[in-house]
Coordinates of C-alpha atoms and ligand atoms in Angstrom, one line a residue:
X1 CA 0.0 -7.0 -22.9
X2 CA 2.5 -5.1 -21.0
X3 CA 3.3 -5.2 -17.3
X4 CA 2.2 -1.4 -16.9
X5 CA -0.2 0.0 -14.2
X6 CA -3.2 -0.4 -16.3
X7 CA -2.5 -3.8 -16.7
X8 CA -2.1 -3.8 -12.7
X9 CA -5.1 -2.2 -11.9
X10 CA -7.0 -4.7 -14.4
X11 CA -5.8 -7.8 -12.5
X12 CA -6.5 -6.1 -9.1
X13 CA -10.3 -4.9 -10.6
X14 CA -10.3 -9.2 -11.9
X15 CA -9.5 -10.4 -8.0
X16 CA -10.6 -7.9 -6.1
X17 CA -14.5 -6.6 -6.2
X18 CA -14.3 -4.9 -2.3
X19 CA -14.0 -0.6 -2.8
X20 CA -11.7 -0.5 0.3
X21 CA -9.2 -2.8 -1.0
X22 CA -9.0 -1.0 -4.0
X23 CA -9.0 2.4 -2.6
X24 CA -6.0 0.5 -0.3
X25 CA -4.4 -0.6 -3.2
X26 CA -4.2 3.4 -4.7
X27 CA -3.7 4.9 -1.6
X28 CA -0.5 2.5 -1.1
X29 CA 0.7 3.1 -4.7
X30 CA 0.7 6.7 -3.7
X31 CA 2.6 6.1 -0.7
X32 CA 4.6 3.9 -2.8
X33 CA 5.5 6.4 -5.7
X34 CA 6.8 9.5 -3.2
X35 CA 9.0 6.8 -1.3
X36 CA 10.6 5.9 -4.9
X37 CA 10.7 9.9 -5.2
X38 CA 12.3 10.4 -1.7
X39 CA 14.7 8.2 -2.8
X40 CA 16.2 9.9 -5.4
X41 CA 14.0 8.1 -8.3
X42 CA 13.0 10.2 -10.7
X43 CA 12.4 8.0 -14.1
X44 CA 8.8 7.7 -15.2
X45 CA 8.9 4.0 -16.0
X46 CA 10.7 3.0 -12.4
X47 CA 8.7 5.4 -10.7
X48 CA 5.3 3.6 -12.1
X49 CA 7.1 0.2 -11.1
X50 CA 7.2 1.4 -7.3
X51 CA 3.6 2.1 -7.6
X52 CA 2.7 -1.1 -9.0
X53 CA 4.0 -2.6 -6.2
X54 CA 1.8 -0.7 -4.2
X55 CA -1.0 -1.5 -6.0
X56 CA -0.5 -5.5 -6.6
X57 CA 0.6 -6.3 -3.2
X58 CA -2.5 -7.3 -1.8
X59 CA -4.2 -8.3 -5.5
X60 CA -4.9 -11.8 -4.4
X61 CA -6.2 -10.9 -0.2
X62 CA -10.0 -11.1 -1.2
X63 CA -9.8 -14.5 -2.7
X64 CA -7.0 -16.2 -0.5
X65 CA -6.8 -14.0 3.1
X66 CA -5.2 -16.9 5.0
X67 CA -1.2 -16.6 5.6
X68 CA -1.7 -20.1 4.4
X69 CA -2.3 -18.2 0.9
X70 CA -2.0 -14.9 1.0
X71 CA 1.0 -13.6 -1.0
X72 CA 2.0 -17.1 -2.1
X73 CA -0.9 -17.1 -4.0
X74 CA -0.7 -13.7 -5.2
X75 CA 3.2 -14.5 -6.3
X76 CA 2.3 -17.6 -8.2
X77 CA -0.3 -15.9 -9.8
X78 CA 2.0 -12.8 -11.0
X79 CA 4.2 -15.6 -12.3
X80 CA 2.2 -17.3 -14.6
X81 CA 1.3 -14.3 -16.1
X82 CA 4.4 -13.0 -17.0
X83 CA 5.5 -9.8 -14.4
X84 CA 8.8 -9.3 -14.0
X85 CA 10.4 -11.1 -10.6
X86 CA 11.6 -7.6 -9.1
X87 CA 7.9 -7.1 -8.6
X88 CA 7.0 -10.4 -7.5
X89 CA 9.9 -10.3 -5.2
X90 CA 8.5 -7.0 -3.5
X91 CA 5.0 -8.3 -3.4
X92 CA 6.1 -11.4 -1.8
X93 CA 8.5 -8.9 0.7
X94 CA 5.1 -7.1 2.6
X95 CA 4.4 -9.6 4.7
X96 CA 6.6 -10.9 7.3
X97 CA 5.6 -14.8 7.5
X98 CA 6.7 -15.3 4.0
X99 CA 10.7 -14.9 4.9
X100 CA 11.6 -13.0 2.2
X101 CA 14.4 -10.9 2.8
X102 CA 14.1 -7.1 1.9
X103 CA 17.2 -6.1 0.2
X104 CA 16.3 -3.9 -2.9
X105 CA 15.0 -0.1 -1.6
X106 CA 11.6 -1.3 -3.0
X107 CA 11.2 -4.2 -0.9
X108 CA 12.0 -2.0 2.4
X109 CA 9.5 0.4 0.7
X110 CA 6.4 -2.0 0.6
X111 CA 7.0 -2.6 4.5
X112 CA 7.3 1.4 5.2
X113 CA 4.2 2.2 2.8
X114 CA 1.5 -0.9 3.3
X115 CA 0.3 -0.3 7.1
X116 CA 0.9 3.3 7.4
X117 CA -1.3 4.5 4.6
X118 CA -3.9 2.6 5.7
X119 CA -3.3 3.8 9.3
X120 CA -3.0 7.7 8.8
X121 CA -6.6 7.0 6.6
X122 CA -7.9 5.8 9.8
X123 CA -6.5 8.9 12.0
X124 CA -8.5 11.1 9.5
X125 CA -11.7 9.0 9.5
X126 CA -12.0 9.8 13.5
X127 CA -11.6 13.8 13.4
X128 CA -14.0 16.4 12.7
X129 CA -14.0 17.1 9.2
X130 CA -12.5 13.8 8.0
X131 CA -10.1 14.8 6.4
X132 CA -6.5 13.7 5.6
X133 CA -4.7 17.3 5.4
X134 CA -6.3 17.9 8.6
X135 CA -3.8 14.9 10.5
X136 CA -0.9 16.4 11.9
X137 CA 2.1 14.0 11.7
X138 CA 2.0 14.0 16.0
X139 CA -1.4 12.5 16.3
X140 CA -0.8 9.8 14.0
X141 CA 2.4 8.7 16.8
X142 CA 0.0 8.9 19.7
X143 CA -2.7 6.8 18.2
X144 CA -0.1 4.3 17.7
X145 CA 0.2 3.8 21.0
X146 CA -3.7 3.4 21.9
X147 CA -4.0 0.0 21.6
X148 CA -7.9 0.1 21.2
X149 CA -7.3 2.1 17.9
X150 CA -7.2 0.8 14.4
X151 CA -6.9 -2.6 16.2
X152 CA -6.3 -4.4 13.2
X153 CA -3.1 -2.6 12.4
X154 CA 0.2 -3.9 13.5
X155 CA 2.3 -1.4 14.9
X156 CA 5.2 -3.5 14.5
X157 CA 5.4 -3.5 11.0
X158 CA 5.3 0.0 11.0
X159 CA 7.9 0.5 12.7
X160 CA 10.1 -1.8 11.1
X161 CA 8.8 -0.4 8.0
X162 CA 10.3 3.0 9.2
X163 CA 13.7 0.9 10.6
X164 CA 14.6 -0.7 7.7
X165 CA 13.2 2.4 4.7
X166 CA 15.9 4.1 7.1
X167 CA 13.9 7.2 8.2
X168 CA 12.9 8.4 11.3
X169 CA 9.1 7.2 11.5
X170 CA 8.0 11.1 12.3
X171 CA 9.2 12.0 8.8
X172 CA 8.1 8.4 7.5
X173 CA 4.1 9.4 9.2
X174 CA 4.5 12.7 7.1
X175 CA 5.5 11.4 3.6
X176 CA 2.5 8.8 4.0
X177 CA 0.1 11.8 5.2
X178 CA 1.6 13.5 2.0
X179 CA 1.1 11.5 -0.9
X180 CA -2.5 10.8 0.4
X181 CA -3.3 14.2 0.2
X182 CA -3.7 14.5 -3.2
X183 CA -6.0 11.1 -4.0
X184 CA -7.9 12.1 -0.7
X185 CA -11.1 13.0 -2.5
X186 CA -10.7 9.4 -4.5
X187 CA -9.7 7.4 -0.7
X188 CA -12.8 9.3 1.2
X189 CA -10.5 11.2 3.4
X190 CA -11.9 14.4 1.7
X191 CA -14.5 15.0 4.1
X192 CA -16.9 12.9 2.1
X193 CA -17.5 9.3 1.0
X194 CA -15.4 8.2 -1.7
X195 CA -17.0 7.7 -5.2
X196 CA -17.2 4.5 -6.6
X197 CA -14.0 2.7 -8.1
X198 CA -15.5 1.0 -11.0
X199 CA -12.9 -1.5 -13.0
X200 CA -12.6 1.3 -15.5
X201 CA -11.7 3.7 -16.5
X202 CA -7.9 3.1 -14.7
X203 CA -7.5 5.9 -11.8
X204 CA -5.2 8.7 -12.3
X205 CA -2.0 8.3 -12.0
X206 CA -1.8 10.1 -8.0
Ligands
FE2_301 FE1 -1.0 -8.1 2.7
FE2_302 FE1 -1.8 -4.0 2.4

């Protein structure tokens, strides 16, 4: 079987039953894929890579969420089954208690994507209409700084994302509001719930 996004998305459906860790998974292979664009990438095959990143990073967090586990678990598992160690490598490179050093552009990429998507999805959950296109890059900076928001999110490696992907984190909170936009109806940031992510049919490619 090849190491292709389907074959991502399978072992993510396999590990991972709960919708909003799949829809986290898309939404940070979105992220992922118009970092790898911003960056000059414009191959189909290395663009998919970026995204698969995205979508694998957190494959293995429903089974093993312990930093204990988590990621080591994820990497051994991607191992044995054959990806290719650039991927692993960047998998491994989300977290910061694993040590791994973020040296290729994807590795910086998985820090600047992973807790921003999540956290702009969470800006557009609390207005109005609930919906993503309706988050102005601003708003997502001064939520950041109310503690009591999105608790669960640490700010830190957002900004360190934005530090080390190289940009300043304004333009960084309106790339991630960007590539959301167009998978918002599939994340729930459309205004309405999102539908069911069933283990197939694959999702589009955002
Ligand atoms: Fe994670
Ligand atoms: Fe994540």
């Amino acid at each position: 079987m090849p190491h292709d996004r389907a074959a991502a998305w399978a072992l993510l459906a396999e590990f991972t039953p709960s919708q909003p860790l799949r829809r986290h998974a898309l939404s940070v292979e979105a992220t992922m894929r118009e970092l790898a664009r911003s960056h000059g990438v414009s191959d189909p095959a290395e663009l998919e890579s970026w995204g698969v990143v995205g979508m694998l990073h957190d494959f293995d967090y429903e089974r093993f969420p312990t930093e204990a586990d988590h990621v080591w678990r994820g990497m051994e598992i991607l191992r044995e089954r054959g990806w290719p160690e650039p991927t692993i490598r960047a998998v491994g490179a989300h977290a910061f208690y694993t040590g791994i050093e973020r040296a290729a552009p994807v590795e910086k990429a998985i820090l600047a994507a992973d807790e921003l998507s999540g956290f702009v999805g969470a800006c557009a959950l609390v207005r109005p209409s609930r919906r993503i296109a309706d988050v102005p890059v601003e708003s997502v900076l001064k939520r950041m700084k109310e503690k009591a928001f999105a608790r669960s999110v640490d700010r830190s490696y957002i900004t360190r994302g934005a530090e080390e992907w190289g940009t300043p984190l304004l333009d960084l909170v309106a790339l991630v509001l960007r590539a959301q936009v167009g998978i918002a109806a599939r994340l729930g940031l459309d205004g309405a719930p999102a539908a069911e992510l069933p283990d197939e049919p694959v999702p589009p490619v955002p």
